[in-house]
XYZ file of C-alpha atoms in Angstrom:
357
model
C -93.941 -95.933 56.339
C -92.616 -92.615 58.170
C -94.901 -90.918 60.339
C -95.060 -87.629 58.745
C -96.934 -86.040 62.136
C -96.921 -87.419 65.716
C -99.433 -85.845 68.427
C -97.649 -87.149 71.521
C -99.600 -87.075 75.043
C -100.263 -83.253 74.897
C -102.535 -81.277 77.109
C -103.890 -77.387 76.235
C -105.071 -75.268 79.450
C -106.304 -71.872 79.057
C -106.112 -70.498 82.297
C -107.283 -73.465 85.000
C -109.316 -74.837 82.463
C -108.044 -78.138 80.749
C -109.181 -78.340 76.885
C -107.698 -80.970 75.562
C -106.218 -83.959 77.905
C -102.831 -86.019 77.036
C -103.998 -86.347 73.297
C -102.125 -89.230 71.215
C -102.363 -89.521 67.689
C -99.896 -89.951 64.390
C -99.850 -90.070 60.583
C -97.768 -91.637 57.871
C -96.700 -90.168 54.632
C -100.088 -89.738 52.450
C -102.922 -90.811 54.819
C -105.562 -88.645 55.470
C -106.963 -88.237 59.089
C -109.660 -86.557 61.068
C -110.333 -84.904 64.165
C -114.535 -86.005 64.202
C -116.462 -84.581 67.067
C -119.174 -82.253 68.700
C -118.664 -78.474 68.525
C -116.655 -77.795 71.789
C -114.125 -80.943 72.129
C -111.031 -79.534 71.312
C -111.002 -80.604 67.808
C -110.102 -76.981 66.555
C -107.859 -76.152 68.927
C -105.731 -79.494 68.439
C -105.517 -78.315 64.987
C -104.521 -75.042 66.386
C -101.364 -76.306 68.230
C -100.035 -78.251 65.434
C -99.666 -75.235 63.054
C -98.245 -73.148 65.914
C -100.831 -70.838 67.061
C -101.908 -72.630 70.470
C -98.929 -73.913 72.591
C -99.346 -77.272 74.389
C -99.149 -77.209 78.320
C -97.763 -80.880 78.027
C -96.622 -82.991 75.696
C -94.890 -82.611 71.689
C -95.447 -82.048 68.425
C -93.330 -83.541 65.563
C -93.539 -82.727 62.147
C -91.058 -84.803 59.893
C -89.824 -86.446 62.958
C -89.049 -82.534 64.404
C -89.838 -81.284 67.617
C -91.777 -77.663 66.563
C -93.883 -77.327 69.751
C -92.818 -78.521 73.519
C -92.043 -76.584 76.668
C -89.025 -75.095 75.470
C -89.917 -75.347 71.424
C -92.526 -72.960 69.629
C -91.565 -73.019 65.506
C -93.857 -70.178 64.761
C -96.473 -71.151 61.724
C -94.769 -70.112 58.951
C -91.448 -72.545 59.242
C -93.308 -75.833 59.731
C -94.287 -76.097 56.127
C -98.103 -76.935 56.773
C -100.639 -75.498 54.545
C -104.220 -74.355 55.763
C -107.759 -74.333 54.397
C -110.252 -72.370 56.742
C -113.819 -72.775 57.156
C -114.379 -69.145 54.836
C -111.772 -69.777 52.417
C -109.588 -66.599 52.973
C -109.379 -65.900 49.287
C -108.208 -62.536 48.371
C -111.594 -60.921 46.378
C -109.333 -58.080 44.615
C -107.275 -60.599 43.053
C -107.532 -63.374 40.266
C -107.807 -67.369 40.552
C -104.136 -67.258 39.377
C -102.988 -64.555 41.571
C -104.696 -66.101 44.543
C -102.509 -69.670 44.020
C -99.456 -67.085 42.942
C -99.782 -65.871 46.929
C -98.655 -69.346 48.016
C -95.684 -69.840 45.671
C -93.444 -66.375 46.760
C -90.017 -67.000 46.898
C -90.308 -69.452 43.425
C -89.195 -68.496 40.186
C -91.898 -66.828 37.926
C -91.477 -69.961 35.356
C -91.903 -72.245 38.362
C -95.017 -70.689 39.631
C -96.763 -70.464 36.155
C -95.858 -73.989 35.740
C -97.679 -74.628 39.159
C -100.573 -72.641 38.442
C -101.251 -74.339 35.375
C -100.713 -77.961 37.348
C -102.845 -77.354 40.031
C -105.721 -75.762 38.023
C -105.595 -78.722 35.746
C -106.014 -80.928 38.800
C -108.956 -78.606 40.549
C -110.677 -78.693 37.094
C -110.680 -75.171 36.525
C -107.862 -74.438 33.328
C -110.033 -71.910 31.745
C -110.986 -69.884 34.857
C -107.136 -68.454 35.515
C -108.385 -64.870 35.065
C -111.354 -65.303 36.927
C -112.536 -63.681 40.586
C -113.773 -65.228 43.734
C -116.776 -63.104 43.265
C -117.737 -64.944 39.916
C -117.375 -68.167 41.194
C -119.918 -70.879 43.089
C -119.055 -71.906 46.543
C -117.414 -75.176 45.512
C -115.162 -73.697 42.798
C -113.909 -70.929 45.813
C -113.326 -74.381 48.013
C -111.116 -75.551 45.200
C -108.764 -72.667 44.593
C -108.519 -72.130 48.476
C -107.051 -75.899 48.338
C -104.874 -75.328 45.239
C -103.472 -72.051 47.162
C -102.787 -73.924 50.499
C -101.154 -76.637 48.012
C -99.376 -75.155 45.716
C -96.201 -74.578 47.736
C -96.219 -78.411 48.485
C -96.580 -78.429 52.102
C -95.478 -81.532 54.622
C -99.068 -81.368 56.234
C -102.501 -79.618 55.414
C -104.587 -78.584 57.417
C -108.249 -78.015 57.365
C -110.301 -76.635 59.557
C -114.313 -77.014 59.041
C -113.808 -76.649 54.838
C -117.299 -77.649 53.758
C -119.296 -75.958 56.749
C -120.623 -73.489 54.680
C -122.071 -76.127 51.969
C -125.425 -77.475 51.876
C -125.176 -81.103 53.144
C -125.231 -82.442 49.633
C -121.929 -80.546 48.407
C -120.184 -81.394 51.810
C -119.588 -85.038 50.785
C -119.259 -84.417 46.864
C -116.657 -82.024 47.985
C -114.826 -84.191 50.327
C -114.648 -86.978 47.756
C -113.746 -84.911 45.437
C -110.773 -83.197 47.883
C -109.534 -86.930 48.632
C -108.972 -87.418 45.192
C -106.915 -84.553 44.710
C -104.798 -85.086 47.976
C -104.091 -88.916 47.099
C -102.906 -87.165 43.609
C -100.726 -85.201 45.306
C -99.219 -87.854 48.187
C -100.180 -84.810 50.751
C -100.509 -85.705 54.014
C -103.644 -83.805 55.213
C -105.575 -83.310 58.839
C -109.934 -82.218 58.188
C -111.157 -81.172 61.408
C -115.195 -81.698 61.509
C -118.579 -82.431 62.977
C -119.641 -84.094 60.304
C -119.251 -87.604 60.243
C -120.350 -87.977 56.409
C -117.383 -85.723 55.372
C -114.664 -87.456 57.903
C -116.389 -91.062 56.258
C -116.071 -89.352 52.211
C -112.267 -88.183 52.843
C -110.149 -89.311 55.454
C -108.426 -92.690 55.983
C -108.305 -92.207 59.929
C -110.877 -91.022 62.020
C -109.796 -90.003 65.785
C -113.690 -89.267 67.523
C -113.239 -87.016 70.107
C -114.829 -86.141 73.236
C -114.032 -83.570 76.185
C -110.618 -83.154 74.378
C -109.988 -86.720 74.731
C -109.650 -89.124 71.532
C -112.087 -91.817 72.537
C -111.497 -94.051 69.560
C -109.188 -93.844 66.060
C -110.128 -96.130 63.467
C -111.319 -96.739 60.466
C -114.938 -95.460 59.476
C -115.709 -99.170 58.956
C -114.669 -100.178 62.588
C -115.940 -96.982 64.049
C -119.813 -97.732 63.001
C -119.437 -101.831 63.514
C -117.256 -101.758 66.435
C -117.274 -98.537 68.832
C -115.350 -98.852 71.862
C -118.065 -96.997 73.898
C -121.239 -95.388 73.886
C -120.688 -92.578 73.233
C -119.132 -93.022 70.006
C -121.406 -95.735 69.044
C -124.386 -92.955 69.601
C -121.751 -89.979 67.749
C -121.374 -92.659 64.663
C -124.441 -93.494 62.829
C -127.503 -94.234 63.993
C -129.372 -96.918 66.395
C -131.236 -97.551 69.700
C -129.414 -98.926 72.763
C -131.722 -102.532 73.327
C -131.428 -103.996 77.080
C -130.927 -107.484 77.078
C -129.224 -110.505 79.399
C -125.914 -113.053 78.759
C -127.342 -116.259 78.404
C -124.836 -117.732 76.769
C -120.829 -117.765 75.891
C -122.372 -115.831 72.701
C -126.019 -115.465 72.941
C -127.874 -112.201 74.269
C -131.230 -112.495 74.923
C -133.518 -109.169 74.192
C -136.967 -108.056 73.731
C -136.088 -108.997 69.800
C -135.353 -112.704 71.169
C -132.112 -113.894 70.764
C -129.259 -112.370 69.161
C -126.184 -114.074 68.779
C -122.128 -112.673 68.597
C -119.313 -111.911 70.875
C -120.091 -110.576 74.000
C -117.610 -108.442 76.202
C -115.153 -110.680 78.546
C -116.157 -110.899 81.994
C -120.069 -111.077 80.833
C -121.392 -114.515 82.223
C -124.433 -116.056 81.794
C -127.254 -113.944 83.661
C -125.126 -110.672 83.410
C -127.352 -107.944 82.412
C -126.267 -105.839 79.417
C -127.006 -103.245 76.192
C -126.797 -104.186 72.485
C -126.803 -101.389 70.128
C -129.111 -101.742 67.242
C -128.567 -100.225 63.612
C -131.133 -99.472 60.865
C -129.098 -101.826 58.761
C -129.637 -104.713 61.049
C -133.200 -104.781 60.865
C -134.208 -105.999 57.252
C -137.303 -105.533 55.429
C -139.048 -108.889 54.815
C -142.518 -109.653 53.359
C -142.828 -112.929 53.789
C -141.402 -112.931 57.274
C -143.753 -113.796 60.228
C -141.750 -111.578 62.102
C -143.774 -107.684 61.952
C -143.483 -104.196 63.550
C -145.503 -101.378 62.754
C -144.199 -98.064 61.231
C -144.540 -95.396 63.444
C -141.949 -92.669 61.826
C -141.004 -92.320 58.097
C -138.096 -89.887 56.641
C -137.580 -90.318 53.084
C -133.794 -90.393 51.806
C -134.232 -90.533 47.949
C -132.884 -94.284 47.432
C -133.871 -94.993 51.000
C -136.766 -94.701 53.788
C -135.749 -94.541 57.358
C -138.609 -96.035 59.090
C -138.877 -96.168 63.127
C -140.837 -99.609 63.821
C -142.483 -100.465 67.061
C -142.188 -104.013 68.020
C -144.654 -106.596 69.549
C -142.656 -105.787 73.010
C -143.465 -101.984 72.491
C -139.834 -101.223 71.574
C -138.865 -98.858 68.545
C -136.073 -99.812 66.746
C -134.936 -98.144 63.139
C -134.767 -99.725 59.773
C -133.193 -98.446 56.384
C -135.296 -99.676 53.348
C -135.169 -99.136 49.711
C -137.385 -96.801 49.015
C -139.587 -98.646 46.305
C -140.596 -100.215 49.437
C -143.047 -97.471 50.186
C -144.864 -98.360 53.527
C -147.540 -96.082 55.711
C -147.899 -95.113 59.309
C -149.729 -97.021 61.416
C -148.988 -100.110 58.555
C -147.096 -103.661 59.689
C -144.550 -105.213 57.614
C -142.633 -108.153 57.971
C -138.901 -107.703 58.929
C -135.422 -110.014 59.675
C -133.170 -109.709 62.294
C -129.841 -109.686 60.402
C -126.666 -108.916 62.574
C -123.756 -109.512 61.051
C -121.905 -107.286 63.838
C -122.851 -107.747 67.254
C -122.189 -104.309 69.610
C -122.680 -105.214 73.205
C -121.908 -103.217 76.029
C -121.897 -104.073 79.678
C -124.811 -102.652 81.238
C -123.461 -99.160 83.237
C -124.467 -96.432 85.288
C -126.031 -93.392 83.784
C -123.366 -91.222 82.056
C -120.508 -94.138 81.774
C -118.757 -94.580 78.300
C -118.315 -98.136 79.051
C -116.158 -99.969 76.732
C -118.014 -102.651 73.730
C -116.576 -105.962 72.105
């Protein structure tokens, strides 16, 4: 497959200061990515630079296998065919659901962009609401026609940029599902740029996690929660406790858990001292295990409880149960260790990212 967008080695300054730091990254026809990371990495102003508002100190951006920023090269926004979705929508209140996609689809023949309109608001799910205002509709129908308007004039990329901020967590991921669906529909190849690992996990197909305007890891959500390449995105990703434990074995780390067996990072020989990250899903409720912890923390989750459990060894670990399994503080159940996908990291100094196997 083409690459429809290639990110290649830039850097952004503003001033002296360095925002983003020879940043790699590409896309092929169709796929979905995401630029996942804490407010303040660079995420946004990544997205920035490859529709044309923020020029790169170093590097290129191609679109379609064209150069449109560089040193020499600025395409301003409007001739690189991308499409945008903001965090607020940017509809226009004074004018209709119709009239809003219309804005899009200038320059097309009035047959064409009724025959557009009517496509796209089949495909949003909102045919009977042509004549209707932003005003008179709920936050997720105004998500939808934003995305219809930034599609309708079938751009080579879209771009959004925070789109379900302003939802309450619940809508965020029915929305990004429900955006995925209509993208794939479509073939567009799309960019979401988010904190929100729950929306990047619902919608894209490629997850870049970002850090101090570096990309620290791109992957699939899968390998991003199972296998993290450092700490800091196994901590960003999911949840879990960072266990200390000791190589005693070509695959056997021994913790305060006992031992737990997997890959262990090359170079690790027996007696080396390192960290094994823990997830709620490796710790499995068990009645009839002789193995207990006592609950300690309890956050319901509808099908779920998220219980912190203190171990014999005074350690507190998380576990995610079904939530028929409806357990007290201060009560001791019996649990499994179950790890299907050992995360070990070399044991480093305070503040490293050090690399996992």
């Amino acid at each position: 497959m083409t690459n429809r967008l290639e990110v290649k080695q830039i850097d952004i300054c503003y001033g002296n200061k360095q925002i983003v730091n020879n940043l790699s990254f590409s896309l092929t026809d169709g796929k979905i990515g995401c630029l996942l990371g804490p407010s303040g990495c660079g995420k946004t102003t990544v997205l920035r630079t490859i529709a044309g508002f923020e020029p790169p100190t170093r590097g290129q951006v191609l679109i379609s296998n064209e150069v449109v920023s560089d040193q020499k090269i600025s395409l301003p926004p409007e001739k690189r065919h991308i499409g945008m979705v903001f965090q607020d929508f940017a509809l226009f209140p004074h004018l209709s659901v119709q009239d809003n996609i219309r804005f899009g689809l200038q320059g097309w023949s009035k047959k064409d962009q009724h025959d557009r309109i009517i496509e796209l608001l089949a495909m949003i799910g909102m045919p009977t609401l042509a004549r209707a205002y932003p005003h008179q509709l709920s936050g997720g129908q105004q998500q939808r026609v934003a995305l219809a308007r930034a599609m309708a004039p079938e751009p080579s990329i879209l771009l959004l940029d925070e789109p379900f901020s302003s939802m309450d967590v619940e809508l965020r991921e029915k929305l990004a599902r429900e955006v995925r669906h209509i993208l794939k529909q479509e073939n567009i190849t799309a960019i979401l740029v988010t904190h929100d690992q729950h929306e990047a996990f619902a919608m894209a197909d490629e997850i870049c996690v970002m850090n101090e305007g570096q990309i620290y890891q791109n992957d699939s959500a899968y390998n991003l929660y199972h296998k993290p390449v450092n700490r800091f995105v196994a901590d960003f990703i999911g949840e879990g406790v960072i266990v200390p434990g000791m190589v005693v074995g070509g695959n056997t780390v021994n913790t305060e858990l006992g031992n737990i067996h997997g890959l262990v990072p090359q170079g690790c020989k027996p007696g080396c001292q390192v960290d094994v990250l823990i997830r709620p899903d490796d710790i499995i409720h068990d009645d009839d295990s002789t193995e207990t912890a006592v609950v300690v923390e309890r956050a319901f989750r509808g099908s779920d409880f998220l219980y912190t459990l203190r171990m014999p060894s005074g350690i507190e670990v998380l576990s995610l149960v079904p939530s028929h399994h409806d357990h007290r503080i201060n009560e001791t159940i019996g649990i499994q260790l179950e790890f299907d996908h050992l995360v070990v990291f070399p044991r480093a100094s305070a503040g490293e990212n050090t690399a996992a196997q």
